[in-house]
mmCIF file of C-alpha atoms and ligand atoms in Angstrom:
data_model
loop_
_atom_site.group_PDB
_atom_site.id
_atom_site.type_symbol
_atom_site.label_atom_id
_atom_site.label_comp_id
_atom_site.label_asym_id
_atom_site.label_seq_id
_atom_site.Cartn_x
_atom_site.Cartn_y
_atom_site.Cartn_z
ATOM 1 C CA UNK A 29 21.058 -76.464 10.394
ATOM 2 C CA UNK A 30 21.163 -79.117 7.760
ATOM 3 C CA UNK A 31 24.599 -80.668 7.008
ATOM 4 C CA UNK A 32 25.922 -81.379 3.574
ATOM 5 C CA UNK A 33 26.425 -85.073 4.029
ATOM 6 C CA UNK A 34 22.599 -84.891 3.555
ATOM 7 C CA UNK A 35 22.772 -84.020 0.354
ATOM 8 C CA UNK A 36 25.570 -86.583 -0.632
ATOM 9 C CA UNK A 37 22.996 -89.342 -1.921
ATOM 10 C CA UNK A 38 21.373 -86.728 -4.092
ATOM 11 C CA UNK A 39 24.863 -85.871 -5.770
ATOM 12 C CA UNK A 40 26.104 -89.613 -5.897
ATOM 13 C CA UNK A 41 22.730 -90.638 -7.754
ATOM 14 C CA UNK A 42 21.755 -89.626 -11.173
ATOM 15 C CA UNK A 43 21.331 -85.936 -11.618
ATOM 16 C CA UNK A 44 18.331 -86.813 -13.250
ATOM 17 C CA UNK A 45 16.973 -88.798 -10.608
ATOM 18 C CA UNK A 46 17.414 -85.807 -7.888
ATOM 19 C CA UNK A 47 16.514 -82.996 -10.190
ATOM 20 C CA UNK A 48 12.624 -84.458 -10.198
ATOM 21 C CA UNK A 49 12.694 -84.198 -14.285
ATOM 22 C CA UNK A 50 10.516 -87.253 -15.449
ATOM 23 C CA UNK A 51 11.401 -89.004 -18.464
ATOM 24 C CA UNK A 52 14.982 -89.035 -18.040
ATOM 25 C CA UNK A 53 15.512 -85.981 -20.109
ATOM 26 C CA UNK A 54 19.089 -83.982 -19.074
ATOM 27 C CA UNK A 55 19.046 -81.719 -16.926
ATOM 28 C CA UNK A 56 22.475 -81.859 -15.612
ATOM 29 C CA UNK A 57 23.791 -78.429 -14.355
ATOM 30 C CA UNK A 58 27.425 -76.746 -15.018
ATOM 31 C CA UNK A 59 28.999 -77.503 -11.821
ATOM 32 C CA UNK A 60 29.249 -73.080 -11.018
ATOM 33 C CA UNK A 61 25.201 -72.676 -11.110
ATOM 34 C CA UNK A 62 25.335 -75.607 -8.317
ATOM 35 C CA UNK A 63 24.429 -73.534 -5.261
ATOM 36 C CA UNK A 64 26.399 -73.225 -2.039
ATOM 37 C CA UNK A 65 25.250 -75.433 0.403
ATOM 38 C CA UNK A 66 23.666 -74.192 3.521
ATOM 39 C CA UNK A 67 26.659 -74.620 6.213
ATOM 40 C CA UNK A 68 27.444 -71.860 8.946
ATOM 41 C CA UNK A 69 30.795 -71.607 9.626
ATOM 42 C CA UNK A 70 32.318 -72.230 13.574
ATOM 43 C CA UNK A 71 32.211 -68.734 14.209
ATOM 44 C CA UNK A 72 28.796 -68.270 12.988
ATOM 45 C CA UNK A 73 27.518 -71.045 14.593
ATOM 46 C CA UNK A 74 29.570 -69.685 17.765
ATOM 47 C CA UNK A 75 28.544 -66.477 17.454
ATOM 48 C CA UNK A 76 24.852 -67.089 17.155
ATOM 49 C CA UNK A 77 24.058 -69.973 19.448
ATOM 50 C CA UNK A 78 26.768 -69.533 21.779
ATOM 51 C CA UNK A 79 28.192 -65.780 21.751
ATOM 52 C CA UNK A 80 29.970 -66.262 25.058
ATOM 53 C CA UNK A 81 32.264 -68.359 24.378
ATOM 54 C CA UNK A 82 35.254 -67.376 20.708
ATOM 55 C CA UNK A 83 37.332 -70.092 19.018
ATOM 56 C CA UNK A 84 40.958 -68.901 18.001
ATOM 57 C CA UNK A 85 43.540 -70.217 16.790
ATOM 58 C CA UNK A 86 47.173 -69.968 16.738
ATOM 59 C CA UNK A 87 48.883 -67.851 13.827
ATOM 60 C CA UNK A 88 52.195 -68.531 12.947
ATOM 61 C CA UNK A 89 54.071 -68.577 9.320
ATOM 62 C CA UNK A 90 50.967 -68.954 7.031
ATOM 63 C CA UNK A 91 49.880 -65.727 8.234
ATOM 64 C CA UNK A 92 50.099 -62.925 5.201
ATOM 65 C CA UNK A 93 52.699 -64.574 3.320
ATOM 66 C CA UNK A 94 52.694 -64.450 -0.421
ATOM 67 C CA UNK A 95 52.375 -67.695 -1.302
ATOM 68 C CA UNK A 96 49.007 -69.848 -2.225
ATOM 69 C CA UNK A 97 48.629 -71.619 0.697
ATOM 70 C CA UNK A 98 48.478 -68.443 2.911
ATOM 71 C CA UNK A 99 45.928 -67.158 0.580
ATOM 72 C CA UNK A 100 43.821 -70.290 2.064
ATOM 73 C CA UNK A 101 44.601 -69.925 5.587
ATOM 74 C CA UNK A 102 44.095 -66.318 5.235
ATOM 75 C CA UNK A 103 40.585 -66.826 4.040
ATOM 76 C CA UNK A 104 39.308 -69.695 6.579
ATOM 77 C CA UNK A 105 41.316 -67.567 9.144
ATOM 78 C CA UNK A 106 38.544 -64.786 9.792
ATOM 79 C CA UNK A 107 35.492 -66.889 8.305
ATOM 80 C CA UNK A 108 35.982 -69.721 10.773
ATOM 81 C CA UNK A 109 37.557 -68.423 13.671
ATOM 82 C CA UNK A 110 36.746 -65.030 16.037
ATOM 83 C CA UNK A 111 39.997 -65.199 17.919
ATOM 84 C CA UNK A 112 43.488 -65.583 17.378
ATOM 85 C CA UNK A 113 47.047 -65.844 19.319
ATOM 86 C CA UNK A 114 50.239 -65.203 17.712
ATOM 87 C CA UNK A 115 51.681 -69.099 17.903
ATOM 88 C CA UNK A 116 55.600 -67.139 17.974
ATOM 89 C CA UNK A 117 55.905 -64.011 17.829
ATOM 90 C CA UNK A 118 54.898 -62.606 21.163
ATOM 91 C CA UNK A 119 57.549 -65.167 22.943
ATOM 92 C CA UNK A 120 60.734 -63.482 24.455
ATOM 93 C CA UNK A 121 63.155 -64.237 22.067
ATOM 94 C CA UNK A 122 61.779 -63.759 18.521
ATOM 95 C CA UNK A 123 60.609 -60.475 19.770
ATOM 96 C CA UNK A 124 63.459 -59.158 21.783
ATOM 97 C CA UNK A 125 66.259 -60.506 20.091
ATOM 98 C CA UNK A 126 68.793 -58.277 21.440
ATOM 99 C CA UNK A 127 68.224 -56.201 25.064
ATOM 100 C CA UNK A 128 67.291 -52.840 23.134
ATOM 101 C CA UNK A 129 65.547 -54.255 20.102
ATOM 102 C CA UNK A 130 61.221 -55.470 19.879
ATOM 103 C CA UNK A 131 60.510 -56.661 16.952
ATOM 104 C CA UNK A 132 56.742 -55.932 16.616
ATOM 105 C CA UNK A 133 56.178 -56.129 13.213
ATOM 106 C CA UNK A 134 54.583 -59.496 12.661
ATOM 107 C CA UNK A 135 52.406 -59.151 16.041
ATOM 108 C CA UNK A 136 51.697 -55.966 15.463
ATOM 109 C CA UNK A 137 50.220 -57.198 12.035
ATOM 110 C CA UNK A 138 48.245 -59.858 13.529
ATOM 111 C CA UNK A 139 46.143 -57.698 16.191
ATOM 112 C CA UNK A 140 45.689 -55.281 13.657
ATOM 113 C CA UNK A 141 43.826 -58.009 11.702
ATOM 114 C CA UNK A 142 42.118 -59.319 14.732
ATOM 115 C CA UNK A 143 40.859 -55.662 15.175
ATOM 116 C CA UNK A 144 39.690 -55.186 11.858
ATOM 117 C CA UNK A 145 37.900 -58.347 11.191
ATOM 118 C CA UNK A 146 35.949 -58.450 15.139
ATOM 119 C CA UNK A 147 38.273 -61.123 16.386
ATOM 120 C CA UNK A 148 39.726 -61.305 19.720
ATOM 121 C CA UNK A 149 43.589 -61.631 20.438
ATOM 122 C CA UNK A 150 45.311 -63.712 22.781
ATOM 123 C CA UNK A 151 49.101 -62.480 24.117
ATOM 124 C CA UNK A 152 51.341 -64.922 24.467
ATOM 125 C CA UNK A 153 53.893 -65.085 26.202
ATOM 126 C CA UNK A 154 55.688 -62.981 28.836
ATOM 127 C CA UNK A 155 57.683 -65.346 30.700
ATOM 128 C CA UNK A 156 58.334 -69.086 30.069
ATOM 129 C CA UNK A 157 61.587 -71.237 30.017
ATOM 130 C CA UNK A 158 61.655 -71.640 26.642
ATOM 131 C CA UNK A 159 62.084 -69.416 23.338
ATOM 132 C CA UNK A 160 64.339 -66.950 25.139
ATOM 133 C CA UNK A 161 67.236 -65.305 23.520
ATOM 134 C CA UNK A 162 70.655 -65.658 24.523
ATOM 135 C CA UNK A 163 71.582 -62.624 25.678
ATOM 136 C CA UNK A 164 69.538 -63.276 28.363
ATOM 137 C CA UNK A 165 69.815 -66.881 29.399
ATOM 138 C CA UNK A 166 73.379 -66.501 29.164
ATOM 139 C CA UNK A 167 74.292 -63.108 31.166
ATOM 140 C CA UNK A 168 75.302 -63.196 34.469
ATOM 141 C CA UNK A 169 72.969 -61.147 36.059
ATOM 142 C CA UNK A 170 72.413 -60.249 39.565
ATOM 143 C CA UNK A 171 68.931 -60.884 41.375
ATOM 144 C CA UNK A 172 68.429 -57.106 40.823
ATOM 145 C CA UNK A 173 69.038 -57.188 37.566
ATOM 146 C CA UNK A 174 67.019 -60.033 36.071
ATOM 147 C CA UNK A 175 63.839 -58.276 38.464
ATOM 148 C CA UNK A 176 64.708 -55.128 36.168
ATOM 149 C CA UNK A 177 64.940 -57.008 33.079
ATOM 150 C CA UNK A 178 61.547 -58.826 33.667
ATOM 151 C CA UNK A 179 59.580 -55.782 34.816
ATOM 152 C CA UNK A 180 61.086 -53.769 31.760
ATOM 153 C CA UNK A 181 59.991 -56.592 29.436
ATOM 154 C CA UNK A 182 56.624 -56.478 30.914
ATOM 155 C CA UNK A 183 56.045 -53.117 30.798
ATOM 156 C CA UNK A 184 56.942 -52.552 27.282
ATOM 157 C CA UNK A 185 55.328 -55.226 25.708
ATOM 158 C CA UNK A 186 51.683 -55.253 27.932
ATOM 159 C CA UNK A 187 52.134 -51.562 27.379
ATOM 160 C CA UNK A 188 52.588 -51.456 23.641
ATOM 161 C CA UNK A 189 49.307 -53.509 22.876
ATOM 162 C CA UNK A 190 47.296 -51.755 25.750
ATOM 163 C CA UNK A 191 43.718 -51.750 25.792
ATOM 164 C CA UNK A 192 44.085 -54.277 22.480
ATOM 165 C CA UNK A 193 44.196 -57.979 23.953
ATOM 166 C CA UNK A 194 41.271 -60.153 25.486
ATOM 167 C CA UNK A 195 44.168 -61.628 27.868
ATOM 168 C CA UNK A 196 48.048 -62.066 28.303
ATOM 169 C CA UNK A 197 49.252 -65.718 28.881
ATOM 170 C CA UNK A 198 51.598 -63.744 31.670
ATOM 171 C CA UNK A 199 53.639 -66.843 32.459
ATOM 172 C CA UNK A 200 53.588 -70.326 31.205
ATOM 173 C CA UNK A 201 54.849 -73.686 32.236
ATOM 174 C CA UNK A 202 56.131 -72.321 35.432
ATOM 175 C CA UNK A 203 55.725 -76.054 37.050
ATOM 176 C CA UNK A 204 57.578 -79.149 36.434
ATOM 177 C CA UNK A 205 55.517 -82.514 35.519
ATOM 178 C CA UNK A 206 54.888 -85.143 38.340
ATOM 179 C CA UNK A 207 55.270 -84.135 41.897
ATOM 180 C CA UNK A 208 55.337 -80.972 40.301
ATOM 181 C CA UNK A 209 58.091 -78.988 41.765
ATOM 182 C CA UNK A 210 58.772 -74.975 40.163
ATOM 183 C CA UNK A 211 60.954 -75.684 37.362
ATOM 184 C CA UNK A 212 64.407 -74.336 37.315
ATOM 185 C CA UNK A 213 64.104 -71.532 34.519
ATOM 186 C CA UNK A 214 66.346 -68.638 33.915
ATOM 187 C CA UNK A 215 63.615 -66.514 35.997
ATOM 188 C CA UNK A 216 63.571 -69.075 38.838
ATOM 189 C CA UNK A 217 67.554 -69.349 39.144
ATOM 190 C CA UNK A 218 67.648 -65.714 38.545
ATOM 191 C CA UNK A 219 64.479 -64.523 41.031
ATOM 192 C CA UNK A 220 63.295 -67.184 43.122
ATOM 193 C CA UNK A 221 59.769 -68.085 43.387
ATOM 194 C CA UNK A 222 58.367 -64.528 43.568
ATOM 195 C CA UNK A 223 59.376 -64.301 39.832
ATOM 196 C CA UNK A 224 55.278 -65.074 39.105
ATOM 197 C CA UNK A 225 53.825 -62.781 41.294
ATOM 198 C CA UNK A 226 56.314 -60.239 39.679
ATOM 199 C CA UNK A 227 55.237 -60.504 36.622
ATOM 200 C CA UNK A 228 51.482 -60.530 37.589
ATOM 201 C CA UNK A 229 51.445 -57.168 39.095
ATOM 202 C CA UNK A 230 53.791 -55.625 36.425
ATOM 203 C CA UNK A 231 51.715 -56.787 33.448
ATOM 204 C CA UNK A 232 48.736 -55.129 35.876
ATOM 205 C CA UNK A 233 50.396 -52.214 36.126
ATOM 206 C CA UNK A 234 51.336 -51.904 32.068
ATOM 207 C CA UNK A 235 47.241 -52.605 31.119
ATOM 208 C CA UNK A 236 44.786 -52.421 33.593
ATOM 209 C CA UNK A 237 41.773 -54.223 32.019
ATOM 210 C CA UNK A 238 43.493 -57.042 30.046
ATOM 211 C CA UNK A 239 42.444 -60.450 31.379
ATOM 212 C CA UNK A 240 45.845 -61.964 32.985
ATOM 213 C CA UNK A 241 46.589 -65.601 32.656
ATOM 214 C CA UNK A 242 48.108 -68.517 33.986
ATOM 215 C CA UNK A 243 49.116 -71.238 31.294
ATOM 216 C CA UNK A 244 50.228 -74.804 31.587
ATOM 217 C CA UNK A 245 49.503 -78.158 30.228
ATOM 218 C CA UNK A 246 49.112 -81.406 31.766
ATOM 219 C CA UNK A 247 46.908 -79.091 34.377
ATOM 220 C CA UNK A 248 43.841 -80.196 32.373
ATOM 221 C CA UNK A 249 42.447 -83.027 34.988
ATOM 222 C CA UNK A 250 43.306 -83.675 38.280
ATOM 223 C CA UNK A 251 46.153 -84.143 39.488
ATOM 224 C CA UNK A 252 49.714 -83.313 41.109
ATOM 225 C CA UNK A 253 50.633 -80.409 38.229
ATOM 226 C CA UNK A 254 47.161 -78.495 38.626
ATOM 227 C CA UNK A 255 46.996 -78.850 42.200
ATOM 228 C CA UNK A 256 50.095 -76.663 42.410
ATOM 229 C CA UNK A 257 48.960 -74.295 39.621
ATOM 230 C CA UNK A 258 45.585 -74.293 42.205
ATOM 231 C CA UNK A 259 47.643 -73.948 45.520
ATOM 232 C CA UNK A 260 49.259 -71.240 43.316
ATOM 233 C CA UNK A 261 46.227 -69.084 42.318
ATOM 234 C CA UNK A 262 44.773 -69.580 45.446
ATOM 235 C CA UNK A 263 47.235 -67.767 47.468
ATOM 236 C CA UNK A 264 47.411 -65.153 44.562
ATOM 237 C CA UNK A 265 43.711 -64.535 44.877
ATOM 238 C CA UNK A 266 43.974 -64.922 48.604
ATOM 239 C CA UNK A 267 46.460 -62.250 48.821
ATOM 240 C CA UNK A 268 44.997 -59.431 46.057
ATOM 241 C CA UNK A 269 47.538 -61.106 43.420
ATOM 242 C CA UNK A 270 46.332 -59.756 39.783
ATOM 243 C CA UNK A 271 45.518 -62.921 38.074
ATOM 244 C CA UNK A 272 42.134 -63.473 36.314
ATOM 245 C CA UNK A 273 42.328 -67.018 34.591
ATOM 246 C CA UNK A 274 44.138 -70.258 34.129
ATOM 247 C CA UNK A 275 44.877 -71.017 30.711
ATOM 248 C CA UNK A 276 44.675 -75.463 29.796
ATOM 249 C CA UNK A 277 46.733 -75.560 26.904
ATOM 250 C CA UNK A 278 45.054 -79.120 26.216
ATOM 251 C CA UNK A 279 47.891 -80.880 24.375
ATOM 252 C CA UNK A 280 45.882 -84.151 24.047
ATOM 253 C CA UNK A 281 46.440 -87.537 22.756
ATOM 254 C CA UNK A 282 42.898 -89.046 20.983
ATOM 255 C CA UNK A 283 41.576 -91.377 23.125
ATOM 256 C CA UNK A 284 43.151 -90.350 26.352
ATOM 257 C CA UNK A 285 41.199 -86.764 27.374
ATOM 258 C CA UNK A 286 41.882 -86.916 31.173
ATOM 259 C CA UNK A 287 38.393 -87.896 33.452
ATOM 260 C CA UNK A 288 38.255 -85.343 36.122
ATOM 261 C CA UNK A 289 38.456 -82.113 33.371
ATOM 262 C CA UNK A 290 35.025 -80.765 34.400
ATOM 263 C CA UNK A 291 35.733 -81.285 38.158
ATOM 264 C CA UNK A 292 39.143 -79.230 37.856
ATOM 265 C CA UNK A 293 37.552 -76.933 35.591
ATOM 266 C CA UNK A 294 35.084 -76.483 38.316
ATOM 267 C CA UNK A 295 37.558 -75.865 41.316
ATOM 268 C CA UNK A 296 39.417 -73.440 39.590
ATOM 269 C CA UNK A 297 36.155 -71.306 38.532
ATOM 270 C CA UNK A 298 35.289 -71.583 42.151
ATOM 271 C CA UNK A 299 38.157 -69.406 42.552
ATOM 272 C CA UNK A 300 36.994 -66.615 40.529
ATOM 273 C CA UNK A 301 39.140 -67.455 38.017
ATOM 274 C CA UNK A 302 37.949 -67.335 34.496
ATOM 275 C CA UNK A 303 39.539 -70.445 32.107
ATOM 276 C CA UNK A 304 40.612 -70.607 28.693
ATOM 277 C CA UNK A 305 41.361 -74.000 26.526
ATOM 278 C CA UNK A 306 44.123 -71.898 24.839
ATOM 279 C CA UNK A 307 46.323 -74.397 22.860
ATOM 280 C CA UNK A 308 44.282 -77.043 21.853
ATOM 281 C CA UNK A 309 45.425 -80.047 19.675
ATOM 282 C CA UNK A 310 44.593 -83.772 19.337
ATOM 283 C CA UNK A 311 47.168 -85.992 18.057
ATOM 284 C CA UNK A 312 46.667 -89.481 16.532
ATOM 285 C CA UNK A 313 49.365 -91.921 15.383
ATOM 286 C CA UNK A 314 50.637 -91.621 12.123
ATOM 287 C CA UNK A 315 53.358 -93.603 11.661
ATOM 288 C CA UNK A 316 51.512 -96.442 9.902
ATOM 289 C CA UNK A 317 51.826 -96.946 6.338
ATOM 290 C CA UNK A 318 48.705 -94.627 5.097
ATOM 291 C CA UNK A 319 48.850 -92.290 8.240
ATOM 292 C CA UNK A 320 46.446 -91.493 10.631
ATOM 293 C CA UNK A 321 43.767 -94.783 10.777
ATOM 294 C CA UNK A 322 40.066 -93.569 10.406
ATOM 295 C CA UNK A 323 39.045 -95.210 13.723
ATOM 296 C CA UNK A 324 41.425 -92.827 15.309
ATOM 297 C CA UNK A 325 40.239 -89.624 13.462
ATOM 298 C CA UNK A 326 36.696 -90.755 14.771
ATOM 299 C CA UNK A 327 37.931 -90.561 18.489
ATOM 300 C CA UNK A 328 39.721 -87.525 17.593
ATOM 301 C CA UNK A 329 36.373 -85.991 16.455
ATOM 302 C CA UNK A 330 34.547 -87.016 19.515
ATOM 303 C CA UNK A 331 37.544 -85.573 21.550
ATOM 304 C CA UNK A 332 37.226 -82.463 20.125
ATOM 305 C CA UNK A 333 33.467 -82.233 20.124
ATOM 306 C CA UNK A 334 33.623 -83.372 24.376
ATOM 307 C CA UNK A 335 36.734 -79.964 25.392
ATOM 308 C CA UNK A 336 34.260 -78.029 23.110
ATOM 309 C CA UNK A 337 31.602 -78.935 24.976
ATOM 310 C CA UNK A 338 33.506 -78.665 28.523
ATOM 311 C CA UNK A 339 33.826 -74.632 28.044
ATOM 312 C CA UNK A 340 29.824 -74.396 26.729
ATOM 313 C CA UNK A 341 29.453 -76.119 30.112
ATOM 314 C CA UNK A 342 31.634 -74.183 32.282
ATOM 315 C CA UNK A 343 30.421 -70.433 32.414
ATOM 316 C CA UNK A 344 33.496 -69.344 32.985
ATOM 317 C CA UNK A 345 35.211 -70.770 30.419
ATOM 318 C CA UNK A 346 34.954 -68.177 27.269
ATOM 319 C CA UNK A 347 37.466 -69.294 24.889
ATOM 320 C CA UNK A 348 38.753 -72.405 23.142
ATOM 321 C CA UNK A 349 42.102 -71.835 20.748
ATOM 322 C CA UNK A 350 42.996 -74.505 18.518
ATOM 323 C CA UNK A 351 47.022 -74.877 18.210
ATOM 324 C CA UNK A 352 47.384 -74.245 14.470
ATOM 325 C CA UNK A 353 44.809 -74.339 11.364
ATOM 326 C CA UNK A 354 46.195 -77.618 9.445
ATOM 327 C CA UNK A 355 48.102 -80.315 10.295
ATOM 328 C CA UNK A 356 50.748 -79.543 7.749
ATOM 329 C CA UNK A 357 51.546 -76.428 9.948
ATOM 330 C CA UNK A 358 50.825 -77.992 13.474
ATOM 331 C CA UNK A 359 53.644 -77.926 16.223
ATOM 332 C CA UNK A 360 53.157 -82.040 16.912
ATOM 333 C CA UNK A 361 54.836 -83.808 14.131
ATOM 334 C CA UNK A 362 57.824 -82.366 14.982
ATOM 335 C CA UNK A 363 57.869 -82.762 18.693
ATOM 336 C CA UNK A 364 55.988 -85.795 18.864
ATOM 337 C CA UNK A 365 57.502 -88.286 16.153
ATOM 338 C CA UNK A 366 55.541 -90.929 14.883
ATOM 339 C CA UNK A 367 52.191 -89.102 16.039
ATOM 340 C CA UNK A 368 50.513 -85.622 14.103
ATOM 341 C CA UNK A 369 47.730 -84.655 11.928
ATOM 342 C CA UNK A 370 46.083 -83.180 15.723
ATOM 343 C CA UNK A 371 44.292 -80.478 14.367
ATOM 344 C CA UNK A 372 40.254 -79.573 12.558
ATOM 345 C CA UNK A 373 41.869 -79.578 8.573
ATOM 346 C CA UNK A 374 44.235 -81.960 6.984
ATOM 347 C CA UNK A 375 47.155 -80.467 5.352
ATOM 348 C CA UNK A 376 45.001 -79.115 2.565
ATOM 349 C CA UNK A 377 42.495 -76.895 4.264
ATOM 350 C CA UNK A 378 39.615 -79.740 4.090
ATOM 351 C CA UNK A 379 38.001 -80.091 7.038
ATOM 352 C CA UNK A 380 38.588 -83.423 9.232
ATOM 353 C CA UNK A 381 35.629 -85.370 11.063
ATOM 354 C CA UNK A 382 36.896 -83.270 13.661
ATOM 355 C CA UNK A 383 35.668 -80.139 12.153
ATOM 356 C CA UNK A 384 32.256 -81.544 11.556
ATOM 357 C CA UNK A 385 31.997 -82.809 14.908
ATOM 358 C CA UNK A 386 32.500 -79.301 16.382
ATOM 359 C CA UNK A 387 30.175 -78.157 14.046
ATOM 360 C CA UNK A 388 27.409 -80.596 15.216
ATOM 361 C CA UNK A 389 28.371 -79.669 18.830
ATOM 362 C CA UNK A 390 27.744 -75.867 17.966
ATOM 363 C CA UNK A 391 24.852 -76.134 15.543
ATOM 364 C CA UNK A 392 22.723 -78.215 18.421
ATOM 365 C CA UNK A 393 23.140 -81.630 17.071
HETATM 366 C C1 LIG B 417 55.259 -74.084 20.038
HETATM 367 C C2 LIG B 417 55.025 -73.572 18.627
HETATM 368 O O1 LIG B 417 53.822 -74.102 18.154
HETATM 369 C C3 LIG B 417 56.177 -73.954 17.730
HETATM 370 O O2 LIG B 417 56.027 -73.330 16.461
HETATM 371 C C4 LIG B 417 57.498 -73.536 18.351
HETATM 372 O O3 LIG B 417 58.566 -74.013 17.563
HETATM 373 C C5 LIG B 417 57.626 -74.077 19.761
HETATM 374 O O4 LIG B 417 56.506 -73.655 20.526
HETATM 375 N N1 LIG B 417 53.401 -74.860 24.744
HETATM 376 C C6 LIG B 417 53.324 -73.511 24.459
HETATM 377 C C7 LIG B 417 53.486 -73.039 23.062
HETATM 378 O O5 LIG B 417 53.003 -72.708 25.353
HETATM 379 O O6 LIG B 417 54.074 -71.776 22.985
HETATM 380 C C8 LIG B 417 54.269 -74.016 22.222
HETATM 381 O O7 LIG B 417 54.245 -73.571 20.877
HETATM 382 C C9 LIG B 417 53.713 -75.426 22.373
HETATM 383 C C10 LIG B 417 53.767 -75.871 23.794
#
């Protein structure tokens, strides 16, 4: 696979001088009849050289809007990418805003367009402690109650896109940071601790071949947090629990990719569980006068180009989901203040050294 920066020097010389004509007659082209260069695309290069494992990526307001921006996204979307996970609209409170109400619509869209152009989808999320709607982190219900309300949630939702996902994210974050303690959601105050395996076997029950996943971040190396997702899925699998992957969101900060990733990656698929890199984003600093310093989109790129290569080395691993297509529409900037542009395109859809260097990765070079 050639890349285009080889033909750079050609284009930056005279015309004349790369189009062979001798005696400096002009034979300068309109820039149309210039053909395409010869670049495969990520999912080409995924699909040919290394079909087991799909790159996604998350799909939130640029999808199918009417504006000229979605009209880009909406191209790259299926040209670059063979999987995709609804970044919002799976999550417990935009889709059941009220008890009796699902909102479907914009999912419902999105799978539909994963079916129709041979992409996989990703659900997510059943349970978290975040994105929930009111009515439910603010009733006073019974231990009974919230069990029914989880288990009704489940079974509607897994049910409705049956047969239709590659895997649920069935529930995410369930574990504090550090010593790593079970946070205190509303399922945990609620429930209690058997709120996971809960929602396990009803999300079983609702679609019987769906992968189901555990998700967390800061799980990614060693450590505290993913030894208790591990002590977790081990007694799960232990005990005929329905789980079939952990899910590494991979929330990373350039230049600081933990160590001991392939060595928890390893433990973990030594469980039988398969693993997924399933919200993937690289932030740099930006708050210097000109943004994001080159130096730190170079360590970016290699970043990205090392998790890539983590799941083509891990044969369980079979999926790596980037958080979001460009950084004008990524999640960081506004959590993460004074730090952004973590994703494979710039703001205006041109790919980022980080793109190329995931390109190398999968072309073989
Ligand atoms: C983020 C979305 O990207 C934002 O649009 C939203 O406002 C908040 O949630 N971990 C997760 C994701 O599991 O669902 C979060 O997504 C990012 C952190």
């Amino acid at each position: 696979m050639r890349s285009p920066s080889r033909f750079l020097p050609c284009l930056a010389l005279t015309l004349a001088a790369c189009g062979g004509g001798g005696g400096g007659e002009q034979i300068v082209k309109p820039i149309d009849t210039i053909p395409q260069l010869p670049t495969q695309s990520l999912r080409q290069l995924a699909e040919t050289r290394h079909p087991r494992v799909a790159i996604g990526v998350a799909v939130g307001g640029l999808f199918q809007s009417s504006n000229a921006r979605s009209q880009q996204f909406m191209t790259i979307l299926p040209r670059e990418f063979n999987a995709l996970t609804p970044e919002n609209d799976l999550k417990f409170g935009p889709l059941r805003p009220t008890r009796e109400t699902y909102n479907y619509t914009r999912a419902d869209a999105m799978v539909a367009f994963a079916r129709a152009n041979n992409m996989k989808a990703r659900g997510h999320v059943l349970v978290w402690h975040q994105q929930n709607p009111g009515w439910l982190t603010n009733g006073t219900w019974t231990r009974d109650q919230a069990i029914q309300i989880l288990e009704e949630h489940i079974a509607n939702v897994v049910g409705h896109y049956r047969g239709q996902l590659a895997a649920w994210d069935v529930v995410n974050e369930a574990f504090e940071d550090g010593a790593a303690p079970l946070r205190q959601s509303v399922w945990m105050q609620r429930i209690g601790r058997d709120y996971i395996e809960r929602a396990f076997r009803a999300a079983r029950a609702a679609d019987p071949t769906v992968a189901l996943y555990y998700n967390d971040y800061n799980i990614e190396g060693l450590g505290a947090k993913s030894d208790s997702v591990y002590e977790l899925l081990r007694d799960f699998k232990a005990r005929g629990v329905p789980v079939d992957g952990v899910g590494m969101q991979a929330h990373f900060i350039a230049g600081q990719l933990p160590a001991t990733m392939r060595q928890n990656m390893d433990r973990f698929a030594a469980l039988g569980l398969k693993i997924q890199i399933t919200e993937l984003d690289i932030r740099v600093p930006t708050s210097s006068v000109g943004g994001a310093s080159a130096a730190s989109l170079a360590t970016q790129a290699q970043n990205y180009r090392d998790v890539f290569n983590l799941c083509l080395q891990v044969q369980a691993c079979d999926m790596v989901v980037v958080w979001g297509m460009t950084d004008a529409d990524s999640w960081v900037p506004g959590t993460f203040p004074g730090q952004g542009d973590a994703l494979l395109y710039d703001a205006f859809f041109n790919p980022k050294p980080a793109y190329t260097a995931v390109r190398g990765l999968l072309a073989g070079n």
